[in-house]
PDB file of C-alpha atoms in Angstrom:
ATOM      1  CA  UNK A   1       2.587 -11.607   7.146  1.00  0.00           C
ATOM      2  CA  UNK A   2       4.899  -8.793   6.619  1.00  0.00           C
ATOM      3  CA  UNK A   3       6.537 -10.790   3.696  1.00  0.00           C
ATOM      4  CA  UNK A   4       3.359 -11.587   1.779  1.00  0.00           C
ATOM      5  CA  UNK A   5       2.086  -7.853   2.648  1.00  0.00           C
ATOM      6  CA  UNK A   6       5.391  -6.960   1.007  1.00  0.00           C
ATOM      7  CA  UNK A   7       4.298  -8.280  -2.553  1.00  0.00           C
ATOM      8  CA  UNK A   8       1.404  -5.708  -2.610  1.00  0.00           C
ATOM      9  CA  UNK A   9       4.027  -2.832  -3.337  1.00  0.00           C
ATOM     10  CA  UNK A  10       6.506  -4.026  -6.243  1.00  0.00           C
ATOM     11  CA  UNK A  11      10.256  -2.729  -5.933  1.00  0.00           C
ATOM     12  CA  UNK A  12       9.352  -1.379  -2.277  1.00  0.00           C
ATOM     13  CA  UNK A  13      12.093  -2.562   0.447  1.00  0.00           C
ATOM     14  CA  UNK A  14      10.615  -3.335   3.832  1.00  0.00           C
ATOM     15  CA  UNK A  15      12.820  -3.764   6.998  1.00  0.00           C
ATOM     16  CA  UNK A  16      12.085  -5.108  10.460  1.00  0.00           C
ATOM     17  CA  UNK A  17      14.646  -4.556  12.908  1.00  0.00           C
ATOM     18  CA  UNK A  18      14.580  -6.007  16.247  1.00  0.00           C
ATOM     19  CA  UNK A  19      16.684  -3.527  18.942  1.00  0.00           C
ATOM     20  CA  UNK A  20      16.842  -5.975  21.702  1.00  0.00           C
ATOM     21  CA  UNK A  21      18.994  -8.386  19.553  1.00  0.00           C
ATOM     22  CA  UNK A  22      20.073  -6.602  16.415  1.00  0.00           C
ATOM     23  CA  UNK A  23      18.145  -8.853  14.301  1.00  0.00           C
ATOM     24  CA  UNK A  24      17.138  -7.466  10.905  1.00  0.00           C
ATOM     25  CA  UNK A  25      14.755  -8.517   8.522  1.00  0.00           C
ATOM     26  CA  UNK A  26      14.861  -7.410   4.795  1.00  0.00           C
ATOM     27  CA  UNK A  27      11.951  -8.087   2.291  1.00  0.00           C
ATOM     28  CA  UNK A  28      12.074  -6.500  -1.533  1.00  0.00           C
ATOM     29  CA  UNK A  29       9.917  -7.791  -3.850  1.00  0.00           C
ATOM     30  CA  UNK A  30      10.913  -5.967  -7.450  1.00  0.00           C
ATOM     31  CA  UNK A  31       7.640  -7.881  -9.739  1.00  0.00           C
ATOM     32  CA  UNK A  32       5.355  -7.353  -6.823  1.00  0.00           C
ATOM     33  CA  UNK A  33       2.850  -9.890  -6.505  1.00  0.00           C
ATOM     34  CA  UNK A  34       4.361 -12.083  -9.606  1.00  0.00           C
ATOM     35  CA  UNK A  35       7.436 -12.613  -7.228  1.00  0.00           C
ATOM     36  CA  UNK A  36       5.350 -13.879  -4.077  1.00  0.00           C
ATOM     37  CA  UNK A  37       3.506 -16.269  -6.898  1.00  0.00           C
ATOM     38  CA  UNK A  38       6.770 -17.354  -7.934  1.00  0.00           C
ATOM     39  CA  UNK A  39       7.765 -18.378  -4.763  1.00  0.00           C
ATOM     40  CA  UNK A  40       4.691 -20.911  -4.153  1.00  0.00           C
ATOM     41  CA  UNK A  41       4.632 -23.449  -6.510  1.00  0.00           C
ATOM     42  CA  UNK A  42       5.497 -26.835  -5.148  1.00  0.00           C
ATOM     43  CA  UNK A  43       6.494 -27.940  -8.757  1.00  0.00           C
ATOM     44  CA  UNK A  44       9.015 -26.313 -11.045  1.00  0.00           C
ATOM     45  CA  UNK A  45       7.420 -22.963 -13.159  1.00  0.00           C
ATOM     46  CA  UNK A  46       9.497 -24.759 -16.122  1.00  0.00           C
ATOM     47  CA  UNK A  47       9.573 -21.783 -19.030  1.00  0.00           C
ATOM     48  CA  UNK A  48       5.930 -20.137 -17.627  1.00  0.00           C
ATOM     49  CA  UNK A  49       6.604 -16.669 -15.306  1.00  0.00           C
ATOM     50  CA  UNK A  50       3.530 -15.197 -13.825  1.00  0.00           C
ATOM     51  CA  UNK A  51       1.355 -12.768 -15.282  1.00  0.00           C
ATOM     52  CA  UNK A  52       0.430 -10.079 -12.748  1.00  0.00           C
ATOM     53  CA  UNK A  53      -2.533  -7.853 -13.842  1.00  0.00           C
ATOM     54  CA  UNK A  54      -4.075  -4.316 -11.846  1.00  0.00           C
ATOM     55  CA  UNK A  55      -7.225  -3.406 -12.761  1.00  0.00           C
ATOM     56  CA  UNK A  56      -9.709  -0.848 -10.928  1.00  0.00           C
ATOM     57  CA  UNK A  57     -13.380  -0.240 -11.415  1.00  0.00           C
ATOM     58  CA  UNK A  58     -15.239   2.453  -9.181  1.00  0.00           C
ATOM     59  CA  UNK A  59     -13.850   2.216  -6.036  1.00  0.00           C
ATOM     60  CA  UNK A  60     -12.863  -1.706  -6.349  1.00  0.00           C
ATOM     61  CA  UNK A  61      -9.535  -2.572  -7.160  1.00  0.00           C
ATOM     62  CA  UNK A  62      -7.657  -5.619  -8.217  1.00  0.00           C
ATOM     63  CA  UNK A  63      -4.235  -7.096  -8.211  1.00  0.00           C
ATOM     64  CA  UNK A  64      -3.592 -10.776  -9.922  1.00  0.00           C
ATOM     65  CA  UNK A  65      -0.545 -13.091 -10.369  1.00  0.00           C
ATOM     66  CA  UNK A  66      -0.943 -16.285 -11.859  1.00  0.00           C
ATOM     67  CA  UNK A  67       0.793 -19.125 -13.241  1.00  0.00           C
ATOM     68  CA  UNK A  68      -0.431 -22.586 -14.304  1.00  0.00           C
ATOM     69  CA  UNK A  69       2.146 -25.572 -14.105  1.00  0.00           C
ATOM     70  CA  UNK A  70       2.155 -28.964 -15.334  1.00  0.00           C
ATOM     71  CA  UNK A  71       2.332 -30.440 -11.848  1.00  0.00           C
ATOM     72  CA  UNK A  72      -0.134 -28.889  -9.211  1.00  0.00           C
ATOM     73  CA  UNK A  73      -0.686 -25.572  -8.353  1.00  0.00           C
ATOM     74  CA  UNK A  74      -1.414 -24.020  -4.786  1.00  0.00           C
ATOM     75  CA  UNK A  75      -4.721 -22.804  -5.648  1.00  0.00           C
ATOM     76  CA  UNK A  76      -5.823 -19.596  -5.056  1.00  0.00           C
ATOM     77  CA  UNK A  77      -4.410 -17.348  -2.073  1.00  0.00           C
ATOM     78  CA  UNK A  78      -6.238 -13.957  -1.762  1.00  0.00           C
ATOM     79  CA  UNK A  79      -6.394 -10.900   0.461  1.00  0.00           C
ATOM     80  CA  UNK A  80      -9.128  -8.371   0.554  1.00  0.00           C
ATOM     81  CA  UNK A  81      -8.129  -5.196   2.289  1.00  0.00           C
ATOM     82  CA  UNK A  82      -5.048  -6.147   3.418  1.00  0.00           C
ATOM     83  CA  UNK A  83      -6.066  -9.330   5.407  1.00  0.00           C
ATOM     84  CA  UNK A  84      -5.877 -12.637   4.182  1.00  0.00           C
ATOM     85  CA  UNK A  85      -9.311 -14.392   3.406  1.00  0.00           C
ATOM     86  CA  UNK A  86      -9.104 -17.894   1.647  1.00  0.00           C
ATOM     87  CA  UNK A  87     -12.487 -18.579   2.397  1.00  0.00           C
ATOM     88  CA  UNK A  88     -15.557 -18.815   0.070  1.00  0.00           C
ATOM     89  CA  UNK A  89     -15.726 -14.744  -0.257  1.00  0.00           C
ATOM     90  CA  UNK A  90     -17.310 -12.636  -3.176  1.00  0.00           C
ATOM     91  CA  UNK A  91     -13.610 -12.470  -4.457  1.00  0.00           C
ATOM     92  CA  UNK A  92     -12.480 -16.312  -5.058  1.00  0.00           C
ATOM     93  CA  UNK A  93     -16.461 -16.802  -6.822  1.00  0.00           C
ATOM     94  CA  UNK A  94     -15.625 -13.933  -9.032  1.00  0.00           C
ATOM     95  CA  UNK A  95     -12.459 -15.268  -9.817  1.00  0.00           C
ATOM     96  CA  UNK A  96     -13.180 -18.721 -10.419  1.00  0.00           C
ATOM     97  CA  UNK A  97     -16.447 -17.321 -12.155  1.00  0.00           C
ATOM     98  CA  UNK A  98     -14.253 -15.056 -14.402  1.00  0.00           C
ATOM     99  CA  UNK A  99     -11.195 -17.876 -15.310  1.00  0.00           C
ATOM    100  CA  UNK A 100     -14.156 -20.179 -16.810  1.00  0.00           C
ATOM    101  CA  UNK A 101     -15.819 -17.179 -18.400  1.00  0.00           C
ATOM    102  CA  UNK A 102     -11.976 -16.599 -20.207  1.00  0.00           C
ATOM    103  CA  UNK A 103     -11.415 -19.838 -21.079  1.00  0.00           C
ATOM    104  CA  UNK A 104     -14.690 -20.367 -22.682  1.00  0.00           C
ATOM    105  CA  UNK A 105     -14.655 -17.520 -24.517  1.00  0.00           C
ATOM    106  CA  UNK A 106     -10.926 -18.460 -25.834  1.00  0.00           C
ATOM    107  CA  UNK A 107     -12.759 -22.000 -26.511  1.00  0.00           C
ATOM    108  CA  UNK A 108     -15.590 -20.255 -28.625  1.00  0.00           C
ATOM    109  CA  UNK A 109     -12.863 -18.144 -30.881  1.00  0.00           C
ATOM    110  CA  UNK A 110     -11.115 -21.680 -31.513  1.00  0.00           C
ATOM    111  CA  UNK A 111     -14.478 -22.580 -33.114  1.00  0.00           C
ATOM    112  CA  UNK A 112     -15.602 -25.243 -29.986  1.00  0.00           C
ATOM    113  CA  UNK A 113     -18.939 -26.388 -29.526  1.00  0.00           C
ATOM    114  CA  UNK A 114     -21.527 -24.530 -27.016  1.00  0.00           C
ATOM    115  CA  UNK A 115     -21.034 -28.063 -24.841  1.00  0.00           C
ATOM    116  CA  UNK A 116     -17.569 -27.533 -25.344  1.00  0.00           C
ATOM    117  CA  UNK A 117     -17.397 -24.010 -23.900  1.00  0.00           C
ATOM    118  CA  UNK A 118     -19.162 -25.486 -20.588  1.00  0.00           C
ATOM    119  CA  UNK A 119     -16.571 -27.460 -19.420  1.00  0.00           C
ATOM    120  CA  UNK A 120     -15.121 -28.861 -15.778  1.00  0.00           C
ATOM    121  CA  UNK A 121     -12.923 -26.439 -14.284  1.00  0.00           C
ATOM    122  CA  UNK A 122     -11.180 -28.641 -11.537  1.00  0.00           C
ATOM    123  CA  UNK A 123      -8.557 -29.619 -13.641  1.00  0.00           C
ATOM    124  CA  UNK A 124      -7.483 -26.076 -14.787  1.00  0.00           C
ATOM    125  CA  UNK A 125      -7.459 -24.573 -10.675  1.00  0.00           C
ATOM    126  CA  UNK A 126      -5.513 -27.756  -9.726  1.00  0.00           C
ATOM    127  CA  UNK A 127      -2.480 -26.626 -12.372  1.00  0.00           C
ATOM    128  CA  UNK A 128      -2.910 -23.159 -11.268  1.00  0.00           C
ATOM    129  CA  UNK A 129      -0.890 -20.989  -8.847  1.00  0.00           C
ATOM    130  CA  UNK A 130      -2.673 -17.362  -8.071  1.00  0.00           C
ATOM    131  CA  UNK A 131      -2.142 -14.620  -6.013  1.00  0.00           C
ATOM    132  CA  UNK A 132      -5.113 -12.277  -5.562  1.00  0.00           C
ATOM    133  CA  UNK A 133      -5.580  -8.745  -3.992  1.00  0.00           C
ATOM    134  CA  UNK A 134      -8.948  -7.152  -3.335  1.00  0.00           C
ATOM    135  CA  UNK A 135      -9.196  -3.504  -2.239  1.00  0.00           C
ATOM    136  CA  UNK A 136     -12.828  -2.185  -1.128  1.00  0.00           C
ATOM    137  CA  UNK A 137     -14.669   0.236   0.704  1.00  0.00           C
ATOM    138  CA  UNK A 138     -15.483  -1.763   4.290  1.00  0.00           C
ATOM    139  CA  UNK A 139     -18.526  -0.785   3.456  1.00  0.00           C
ATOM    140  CA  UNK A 140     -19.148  -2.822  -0.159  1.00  0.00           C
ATOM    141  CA  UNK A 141     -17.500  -5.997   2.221  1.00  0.00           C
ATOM    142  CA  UNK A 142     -20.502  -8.372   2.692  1.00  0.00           C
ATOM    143  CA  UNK A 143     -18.453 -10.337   4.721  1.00  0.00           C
ATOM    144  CA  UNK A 144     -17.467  -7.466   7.208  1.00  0.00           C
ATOM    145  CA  UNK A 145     -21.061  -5.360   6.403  1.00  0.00           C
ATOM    146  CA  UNK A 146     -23.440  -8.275   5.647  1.00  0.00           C
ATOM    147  CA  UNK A 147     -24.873  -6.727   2.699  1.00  0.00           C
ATOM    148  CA  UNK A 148     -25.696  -8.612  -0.028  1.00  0.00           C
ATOM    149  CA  UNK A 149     -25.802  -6.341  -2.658  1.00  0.00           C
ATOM    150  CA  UNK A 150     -22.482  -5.073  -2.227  1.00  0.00           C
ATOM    151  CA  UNK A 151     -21.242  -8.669  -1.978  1.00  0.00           C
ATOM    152  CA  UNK A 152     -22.843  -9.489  -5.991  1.00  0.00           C
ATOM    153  CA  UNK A 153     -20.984  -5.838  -6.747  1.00  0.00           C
ATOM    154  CA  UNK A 154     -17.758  -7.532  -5.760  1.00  0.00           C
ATOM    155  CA  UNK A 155     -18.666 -10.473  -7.009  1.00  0.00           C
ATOM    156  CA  UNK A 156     -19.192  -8.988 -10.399  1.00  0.00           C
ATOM    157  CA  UNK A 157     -16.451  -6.632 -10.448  1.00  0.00           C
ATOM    158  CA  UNK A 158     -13.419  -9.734 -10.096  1.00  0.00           C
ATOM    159  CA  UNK A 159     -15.524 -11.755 -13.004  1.00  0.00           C
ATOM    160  CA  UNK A 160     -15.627  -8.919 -15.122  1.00  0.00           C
ATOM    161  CA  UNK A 161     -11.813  -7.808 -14.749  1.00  0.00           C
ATOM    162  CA  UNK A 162     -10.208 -11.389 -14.285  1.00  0.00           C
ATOM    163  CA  UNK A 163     -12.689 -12.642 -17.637  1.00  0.00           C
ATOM    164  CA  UNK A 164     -11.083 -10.095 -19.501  1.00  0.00           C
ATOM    165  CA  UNK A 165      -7.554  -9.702 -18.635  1.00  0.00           C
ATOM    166  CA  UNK A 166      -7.510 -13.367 -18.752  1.00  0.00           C
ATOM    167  CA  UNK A 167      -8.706 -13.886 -22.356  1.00  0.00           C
ATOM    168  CA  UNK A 168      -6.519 -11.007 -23.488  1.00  0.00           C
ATOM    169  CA  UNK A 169      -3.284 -12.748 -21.807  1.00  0.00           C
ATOM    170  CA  UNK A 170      -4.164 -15.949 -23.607  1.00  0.00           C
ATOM    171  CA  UNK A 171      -4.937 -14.488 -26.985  1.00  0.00           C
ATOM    172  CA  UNK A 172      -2.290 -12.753 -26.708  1.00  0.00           C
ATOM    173  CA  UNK A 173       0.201 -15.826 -26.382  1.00  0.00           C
ATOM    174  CA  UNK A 174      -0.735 -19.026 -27.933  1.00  0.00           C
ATOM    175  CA  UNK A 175       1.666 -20.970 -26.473  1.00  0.00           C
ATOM    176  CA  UNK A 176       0.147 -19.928 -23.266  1.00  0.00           C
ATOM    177  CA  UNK A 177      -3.189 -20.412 -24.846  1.00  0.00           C
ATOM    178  CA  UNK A 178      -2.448 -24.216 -25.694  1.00  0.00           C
ATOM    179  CA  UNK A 179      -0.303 -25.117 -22.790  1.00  0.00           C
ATOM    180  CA  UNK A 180      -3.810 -23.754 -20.177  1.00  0.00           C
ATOM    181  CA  UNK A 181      -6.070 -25.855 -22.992  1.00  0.00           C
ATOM    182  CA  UNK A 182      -3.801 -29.096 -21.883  1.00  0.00           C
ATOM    183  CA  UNK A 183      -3.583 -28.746 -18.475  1.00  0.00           C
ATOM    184  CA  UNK A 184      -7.014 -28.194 -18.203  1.00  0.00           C
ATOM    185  CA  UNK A 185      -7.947 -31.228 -20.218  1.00  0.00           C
ATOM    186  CA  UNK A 186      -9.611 -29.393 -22.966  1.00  0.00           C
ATOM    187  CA  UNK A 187      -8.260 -30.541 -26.470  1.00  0.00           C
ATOM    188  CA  UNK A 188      -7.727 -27.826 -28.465  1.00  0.00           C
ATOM    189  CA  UNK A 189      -8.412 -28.013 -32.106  1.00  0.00           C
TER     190      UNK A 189
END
């Protein structure tokens, strides 16, 4: 735990020491969460490093690493407040809501059809490698509060801030841009 947790504070050195035996226990992550999404991949990165993105809106913020790779990925692995929570939360819908609402629009720039822009996602989360941290007010958690308004809040926040830092990454690097077209089995023009 400590070692993920470490990747939340870029270039901060954490050590565990154990008095009864001496046993020490160093963890440095310099790139932050890019590092701890470097580590995961089950296939080689070949020339792709992760992009790491922090964005904040009200009292919501957000912290993103990401990769794709031409063999698979390991999905998305996410935190919200410091815990991990890899289950069907406000935070993984907003993301996944937020990568097809990038790619589209990236799709509609290249001139694709409407039909086009609607695509199957499954192929571009099985390439993909992320590493997500949510930080909220307890009290906008649905999943620790039960209220559902604060749930679409969160919801809506991760869409809005992975849609755009994703698009901008891509369009940004067209190299990226095609490579994320292939893997995801969209044919770019």
């Amino acid at each position: 735990r400590i070692e993920a947790l470490s990747a939340f504070h870029a270039g901060v050195t954490w050590t565990l020491r154990d008095e009864a035996t001496g046993t020490e226990a160093r963890f440095h992550r310099e790139e932050g969460l890019a590092d701890l999404c470097r580590d995961l991949p089950p296939s080689p990165l070949g020339s792709w490093n992760p992009r790491s993105f922090q964005g904040r809106v009200g009292k919501t913020s957000l912290q993103l690493a990401l990769v794709w790779t031409e063999g698979p990925g390991r999905g998305l692995l996410s935190w919200a407040n410091l815990f991990s929570r890899n289950d069907a939360g406000p935070h993984r819908v907003g993301f996944r809501q937020g990568m097809r609402e990038a790619i589209s629009a990236r799709l509609a720039r290249r001139g694709a059809g409407a039909r086009a822009q609607r695509f199957d996602a499954t192929a571009l989360f099985e390439h993909l490698t992320a590493v997500l941290h949510l930080q909220v007010e307890k009290t906008d958690w649905y999943l620790l509060t039960r209220e559902r308004t604060a749930s679409a809040e969160v919801q809506a926040t991760v869409t809005r801030l992975v849609a755009q830092w994703v698009e901008q990454a891509l369009a940004e690097d067209p190299k990226l841009e095609e490579f994320v077209l292939k893997v995801a089995g969209l044919h770019p023009r």
